[in-house]
């Protein structure tokens, strides 16, 4: 019985060949691009720093799960260990739970939920139960986690119907395009592995890491934009792009209009 920390003790093994370019790193390109995922997620503080400067105080506790997800993804693909697999999947689950707990619009709360505090408890209990169930069949976890994206897309569609800002629609469109490319790469790696190995190009899961990180770069400011619009509309959030609006690929961030004191 191998240790749960042992190399290749995970239930999942991706299409890329193991230990082909390193005697220490199991999946070289998946590991490298897992690090790329971590690096791209470092750009998300652009939004958190703006909000922190506005006195909204949501920097560290919301940013940390994203960074941990990148670190655990790197560890999992480096070792393909059972512990690494669970850390990778559960870090994503808890990141989603934190996002829902803090940013899920009150207007979409179930009727039985009367306050954000009650919703915290509902999210927490659901996440704990989901965490325990994740140990039953870890190989199935990734499929369930990917399905959460469909609910996020539905919420985005509902919000876009009420919003006329072209910048918001542009960010949402970019998020969806990157997500479609990402999920297509993920599915291709899982379901068409034999084909990619036959042509010696089994790297679509490594593409997934970069593409889903790009989608998150657009998703995070979009979620924050809608949250501020609901919770503190007086700040009048605006979407901007760094380094330039005209660039085909640019990092969106939130700008808050200054409140003017009334005499």
Tab-separated table of C-alpha atoms in Angstrom:
chain	number	residue	atom	x	y	z
A	1	UNK	CA	0.000	0.000	0.000
A	2	UNK	CA	1.821	3.172	-1.132
A	3	UNK	CA	1.921	6.252	1.078
A	4	UNK	CA	-0.629	8.936	0.246
A	5	UNK	CA	2.359	11.280	-0.122
A	6	UNK	CA	4.142	8.978	-2.580
A	7	UNK	CA	4.769	9.951	-6.177
A	8	UNK	CA	2.024	8.724	-8.556
A	9	UNK	CA	-0.300	7.626	-5.729
A	10	UNK	CA	-3.101	9.870	-7.078
A	11	UNK	CA	-6.179	8.438	-8.789
A	12	UNK	CA	-5.674	10.845	-11.715
A	13	UNK	CA	-2.836	10.863	-14.213
A	14	UNK	CA	-2.978	13.407	-17.016
A	15	UNK	CA	-2.017	12.818	-20.621
A	16	UNK	CA	1.524	14.176	-20.411
A	17	UNK	CA	4.181	11.510	-19.938
A	18	UNK	CA	5.712	11.188	-16.474
A	19	UNK	CA	9.364	11.959	-15.632
A	20	UNK	CA	10.277	12.521	-19.270
A	21	UNK	CA	12.213	15.745	-18.650
A	22	UNK	CA	13.056	15.491	-14.964
A	23	UNK	CA	13.652	12.780	-12.395
A	24	UNK	CA	11.969	14.926	-9.729
A	25	UNK	CA	9.009	16.467	-11.578
A	26	UNK	CA	6.364	13.959	-12.721
A	27	UNK	CA	4.551	16.157	-15.262
A	28	UNK	CA	7.033	18.783	-16.330
A	29	UNK	CA	4.873	21.081	-18.476
A	30	UNK	CA	1.808	20.754	-16.251
A	31	UNK	CA	3.987	21.723	-13.282
A	32	UNK	CA	5.613	24.648	-15.087
A	33	UNK	CA	2.242	25.957	-16.230
A	34	UNK	CA	0.846	25.386	-12.757
A	35	UNK	CA	3.510	27.884	-11.691
A	36	UNK	CA	2.344	30.102	-14.564
A	37	UNK	CA	-1.173	29.889	-13.125
A	38	UNK	CA	0.220	31.043	-9.785
A	39	UNK	CA	2.105	33.894	-11.481
A	40	UNK	CA	-0.927	35.092	-13.441
A	41	UNK	CA	-3.053	35.029	-10.318
A	42	UNK	CA	-0.589	37.457	-8.749
A	43	UNK	CA	-2.101	40.063	-11.102
A	44	UNK	CA	-5.458	39.834	-9.321
A	45	UNK	CA	-4.283	42.095	-6.450
A	46	UNK	CA	-4.672	45.023	-8.874
A	47	UNK	CA	-8.345	44.977	-7.996
A	48	UNK	CA	-7.926	44.181	-4.324
A	49	UNK	CA	-5.406	46.983	-3.827
A	50	UNK	CA	-7.799	49.500	-5.358
A	51	UNK	CA	-10.538	48.369	-3.016
A	52	UNK	CA	-8.199	48.320	-0.044
A	53	UNK	CA	-7.228	51.898	-0.812
A	54	UNK	CA	-10.893	52.810	-0.797
A	55	UNK	CA	-11.185	51.489	2.743
A	56	UNK	CA	-13.148	48.363	1.841
A	57	UNK	CA	-10.596	46.052	3.499
A	58	UNK	CA	-10.971	42.844	1.485
A	59	UNK	CA	-7.397	42.169	0.385
A	60	UNK	CA	-5.714	39.279	2.120
A	61	UNK	CA	-8.563	36.989	3.187
A	62	UNK	CA	-10.035	36.865	-0.319
A	63	UNK	CA	-6.785	36.755	-2.256
A	64	UNK	CA	-5.157	33.922	-0.291
A	65	UNK	CA	-7.348	31.035	-1.586
A	66	UNK	CA	-6.494	31.940	-5.196
A	67	UNK	CA	-2.775	31.896	-4.451
A	68	UNK	CA	-3.027	28.591	-2.547
A	69	UNK	CA	-4.835	27.023	-5.505
A	70	UNK	CA	-1.882	27.888	-7.739
A	71	UNK	CA	0.643	26.502	-5.237
A	72	UNK	CA	-1.251	23.231	-4.690
A	73	UNK	CA	-1.733	22.747	-8.435
A	74	UNK	CA	2.027	22.989	-8.900
A	75	UNK	CA	2.642	20.494	-6.069
A	76	UNK	CA	0.103	18.006	-7.430
A	77	UNK	CA	1.514	17.900	-10.957
A	78	UNK	CA	5.067	17.719	-9.626
A	79	UNK	CA	4.324	14.619	-7.513
A	80	UNK	CA	1.009	13.150	-8.764
A	81	UNK	CA	0.472	12.172	-5.129
A	82	UNK	CA	-2.895	11.418	-3.542
A	83	UNK	CA	-2.419	14.256	-1.062
A	84	UNK	CA	-1.458	16.604	-3.888
A	85	UNK	CA	-4.601	15.672	-5.810
A	86	UNK	CA	-6.843	16.377	-2.829
A	87	UNK	CA	-5.046	19.633	-2.003
A	88	UNK	CA	-5.419	20.761	-5.613
A	89	UNK	CA	-9.125	19.927	-5.818
A	90	UNK	CA	-10.121	21.019	-2.322
A	91	UNK	CA	-8.273	24.343	-2.636
A	92	UNK	CA	-10.434	25.064	-5.695
A	93	UNK	CA	-13.574	23.998	-3.814
A	94	UNK	CA	-12.772	26.282	-0.870
A	95	UNK	CA	-11.799	29.152	-3.169
A	96	UNK	CA	-15.221	28.880	-4.825
A	97	UNK	CA	-16.861	28.679	-1.383
A	98	UNK	CA	-15.114	31.864	-0.216
A	99	UNK	CA	-16.113	33.658	-3.429
A	100	UNK	CA	-19.746	32.635	-3.064
A	101	UNK	CA	-19.827	33.475	0.649
A	102	UNK	CA	-18.564	37.026	0.228
A	103	UNK	CA	-19.717	37.986	-3.254
A	104	UNK	CA	-22.905	36.075	-4.046
A	105	UNK	CA	-25.529	38.819	-4.614
A	106	UNK	CA	-28.200	39.025	-1.923
A	107	UNK	CA	-30.874	39.282	-4.595
A	108	UNK	CA	-30.190	35.627	-5.511
A	109	UNK	CA	-30.306	34.302	-1.936
A	110	UNK	CA	-32.795	31.466	-1.304
A	111	UNK	CA	-35.976	32.743	0.344
A	112	UNK	CA	-35.098	30.985	3.597
A	113	UNK	CA	-31.862	33.009	3.898
A	114	UNK	CA	-32.443	36.403	5.513
A	115	UNK	CA	-28.914	37.750	5.923
A	116	UNK	CA	-25.324	37.400	4.717
A	117	UNK	CA	-24.440	35.720	8.018
A	118	UNK	CA	-27.000	32.982	7.411
A	119	UNK	CA	-25.632	32.541	3.891
A	120	UNK	CA	-22.116	32.157	5.344
A	121	UNK	CA	-23.376	29.269	7.461
A	122	UNK	CA	-25.162	27.659	4.521
A	123	UNK	CA	-22.028	27.957	2.361
A	124	UNK	CA	-19.828	26.644	5.159
A	125	UNK	CA	-21.961	23.576	5.888
A	126	UNK	CA	-22.303	22.806	2.166
A	127	UNK	CA	-18.533	23.124	1.685
A	128	UNK	CA	-17.713	20.873	4.649
A	129	UNK	CA	-20.114	18.195	3.379
A	130	UNK	CA	-18.680	18.520	-0.147
A	131	UNK	CA	-15.157	18.235	1.268
A	132	UNK	CA	-15.997	14.980	3.066
A	133	UNK	CA	-17.677	13.590	-0.052
A	134	UNK	CA	-14.578	14.454	-2.083
A	135	UNK	CA	-12.671	11.655	-0.336
A	136	UNK	CA	-15.111	9.040	-1.650
A	137	UNK	CA	-14.164	9.337	-5.325
A	138	UNK	CA	-11.465	11.994	-5.839
A	139	UNK	CA	-11.221	11.314	-9.589
A	140	UNK	CA	-14.817	12.554	-9.966
A	141	UNK	CA	-14.170	15.833	-8.142
A	142	UNK	CA	-12.735	17.726	-11.109
A	143	UNK	CA	-15.862	17.137	-13.197
A	144	UNK	CA	-18.099	18.474	-10.423
A	145	UNK	CA	-15.895	21.527	-9.876
A	146	UNK	CA	-15.967	22.357	-13.588
A	147	UNK	CA	-19.779	22.230	-13.545
A	148	UNK	CA	-19.837	25.117	-11.040
A	149	UNK	CA	-18.733	27.340	-13.926
A	150	UNK	CA	-22.144	26.898	-15.559
A	151	UNK	CA	-23.854	28.486	-12.566
A	152	UNK	CA	-21.379	31.366	-12.669
A	153	UNK	CA	-22.081	31.846	-16.376
A	154	UNK	CA	-25.818	31.886	-15.652
A	155	UNK	CA	-25.392	34.552	-12.963
A	156	UNK	CA	-23.229	36.612	-15.337
A	157	UNK	CA	-25.914	36.396	-18.022
A	158	UNK	CA	-28.570	37.547	-15.522
A	159	UNK	CA	-26.451	40.534	-14.518
A	160	UNK	CA	-25.555	41.505	-18.085
A	161	UNK	CA	-29.247	41.763	-18.940
A	162	UNK	CA	-29.485	44.569	-16.367
A	163	UNK	CA	-26.259	46.328	-17.372
A	164	UNK	CA	-25.685	48.608	-20.381
A	165	UNK	CA	-21.995	49.341	-19.773
A	166	UNK	CA	-20.087	48.167	-22.869
A	167	UNK	CA	-16.894	47.676	-20.857
A	168	UNK	CA	-18.670	45.217	-18.560
A	169	UNK	CA	-19.982	43.283	-21.549
A	170	UNK	CA	-16.487	43.266	-23.073
A	171	UNK	CA	-14.958	41.842	-19.892
A	172	UNK	CA	-17.697	39.203	-19.658
A	173	UNK	CA	-17.194	38.205	-23.312
A	174	UNK	CA	-13.425	37.863	-22.779
A	175	UNK	CA	-14.011	35.764	-19.662
A	176	UNK	CA	-16.309	33.385	-21.563
A	177	UNK	CA	-13.945	33.068	-24.547
A	178	UNK	CA	-10.980	32.187	-22.333
A	179	UNK	CA	-13.138	29.751	-20.324
A	180	UNK	CA	-14.388	27.977	-23.476
A	181	UNK	CA	-10.795	27.588	-24.676
A	182	UNK	CA	-9.765	26.350	-21.214
A	183	UNK	CA	-12.536	23.782	-20.765
A	184	UNK	CA	-12.011	22.564	-24.338
A	185	UNK	CA	-8.343	21.943	-23.527
A	186	UNK	CA	-9.240	20.164	-20.279
A	187	UNK	CA	-11.793	17.874	-21.966
A	188	UNK	CA	-9.425	17.178	-24.864
A	189	UNK	CA	-6.714	16.066	-22.458
A	190	UNK	CA	-9.091	13.735	-20.588
A	191	UNK	CA	-11.088	12.257	-23.461
A	192	UNK	CA	-8.707	12.374	-26.445
A	193	UNK	CA	-5.456	11.464	-24.737
A	194	UNK	CA	-4.772	8.565	-27.094
A	195	UNK	CA	-4.955	10.882	-30.099
A	196	UNK	CA	-2.591	13.472	-28.605
A	197	UNK	CA	-0.112	10.807	-27.532
A	198	UNK	CA	-0.210	9.317	-31.034
A	199	UNK	CA	0.892	12.644	-32.511
A	200	UNK	CA	3.274	13.284	-29.587
A	201	UNK	CA	1.480	16.395	-28.325
A	202	UNK	CA	-0.039	15.510	-24.906
A	203	UNK	CA	0.080	19.039	-23.465
A	204	UNK	CA	-3.515	20.249	-23.446
A	205	UNK	CA	-3.818	20.153	-19.655
A	206	UNK	CA	-0.884	22.537	-19.411
A	207	UNK	CA	-2.781	24.847	-21.783
A	208	UNK	CA	-5.749	24.575	-19.414
A	209	UNK	CA	-3.709	26.108	-16.595
A	210	UNK	CA	-2.822	29.205	-18.562
A	211	UNK	CA	-6.234	29.612	-20.213
A	212	UNK	CA	-8.245	29.251	-16.984
A	213	UNK	CA	-5.922	31.759	-15.303
A	214	UNK	CA	-6.633	34.199	-18.131
A	215	UNK	CA	-10.368	33.628	-17.649
A	216	UNK	CA	-10.013	34.345	-13.929
A	217	UNK	CA	-8.207	37.598	-14.674
A	218	UNK	CA	-11.446	38.772	-16.286
A	219	UNK	CA	-13.800	36.965	-13.925
A	220	UNK	CA	-12.451	38.457	-10.676
A	221	UNK	CA	-12.945	42.158	-11.550
A	222	UNK	CA	-16.336	41.341	-13.049
A	223	UNK	CA	-17.512	39.713	-9.819
A	224	UNK	CA	-16.096	42.583	-7.763
A	225	UNK	CA	-17.805	45.108	-10.049
A	226	UNK	CA	-21.224	43.535	-9.504
A	227	UNK	CA	-20.604	43.144	-5.763
A	228	UNK	CA	-19.771	46.841	-5.326
A	229	UNK	CA	-22.765	47.792	-7.474
A	230	UNK	CA	-25.011	45.911	-5.056
A	231	UNK	CA	-23.321	46.539	-1.711
A	232	UNK	CA	-21.916	50.083	-2.037
A	233	UNK	CA	-23.405	51.628	-5.210
A	234	UNK	CA	-22.395	55.104	-4.041
A	235	UNK	CA	-18.802	54.280	-5.062
A	236	UNK	CA	-19.907	53.951	-8.717
A	237	UNK	CA	-17.396	51.306	-9.852
A	238	UNK	CA	-15.869	51.634	-13.317
A	239	UNK	CA	-13.913	49.045	-15.293
A	240	UNK	CA	-10.560	50.063	-16.772
A	241	UNK	CA	-7.785	48.179	-18.584
A	242	UNK	CA	-4.072	47.975	-17.883
A	243	UNK	CA	-1.825	48.900	-19.604
A	244	UNK	CA	-4.130	50.285	-22.324
A	245	UNK	CA	-7.777	49.986	-23.364
A	246	UNK	CA	-6.846	49.432	-27.018
A	247	UNK	CA	-4.728	46.326	-26.377
A	248	UNK	CA	-6.419	43.064	-27.497
A	249	UNK	CA	-5.294	41.368	-24.260
A	250	UNK	CA	-5.237	43.672	-21.236
A	251	UNK	CA	-5.800	43.252	-17.495
A	252	UNK	CA	-9.122	44.721	-16.339
A	253	UNK	CA	-9.340	46.413	-12.959
A	254	UNK	CA	-11.834	48.434	-10.923
A	255	UNK	CA	-11.750	52.184	-10.416
A	256	UNK	CA	-13.931	53.706	-7.704
A	257	UNK	CA	-15.198	57.241	-8.077
A	258	UNK	CA	-14.407	59.467	-5.109
A	259	UNK	CA	-17.273	60.366	-2.867
A	260	UNK	CA	-17.779	64.098	-2.439
A	261	UNK	CA	-18.838	65.284	0.978
A	262	UNK	CA	-21.987	67.255	0.994
A	263	UNK	CA	-22.147	70.500	2.957
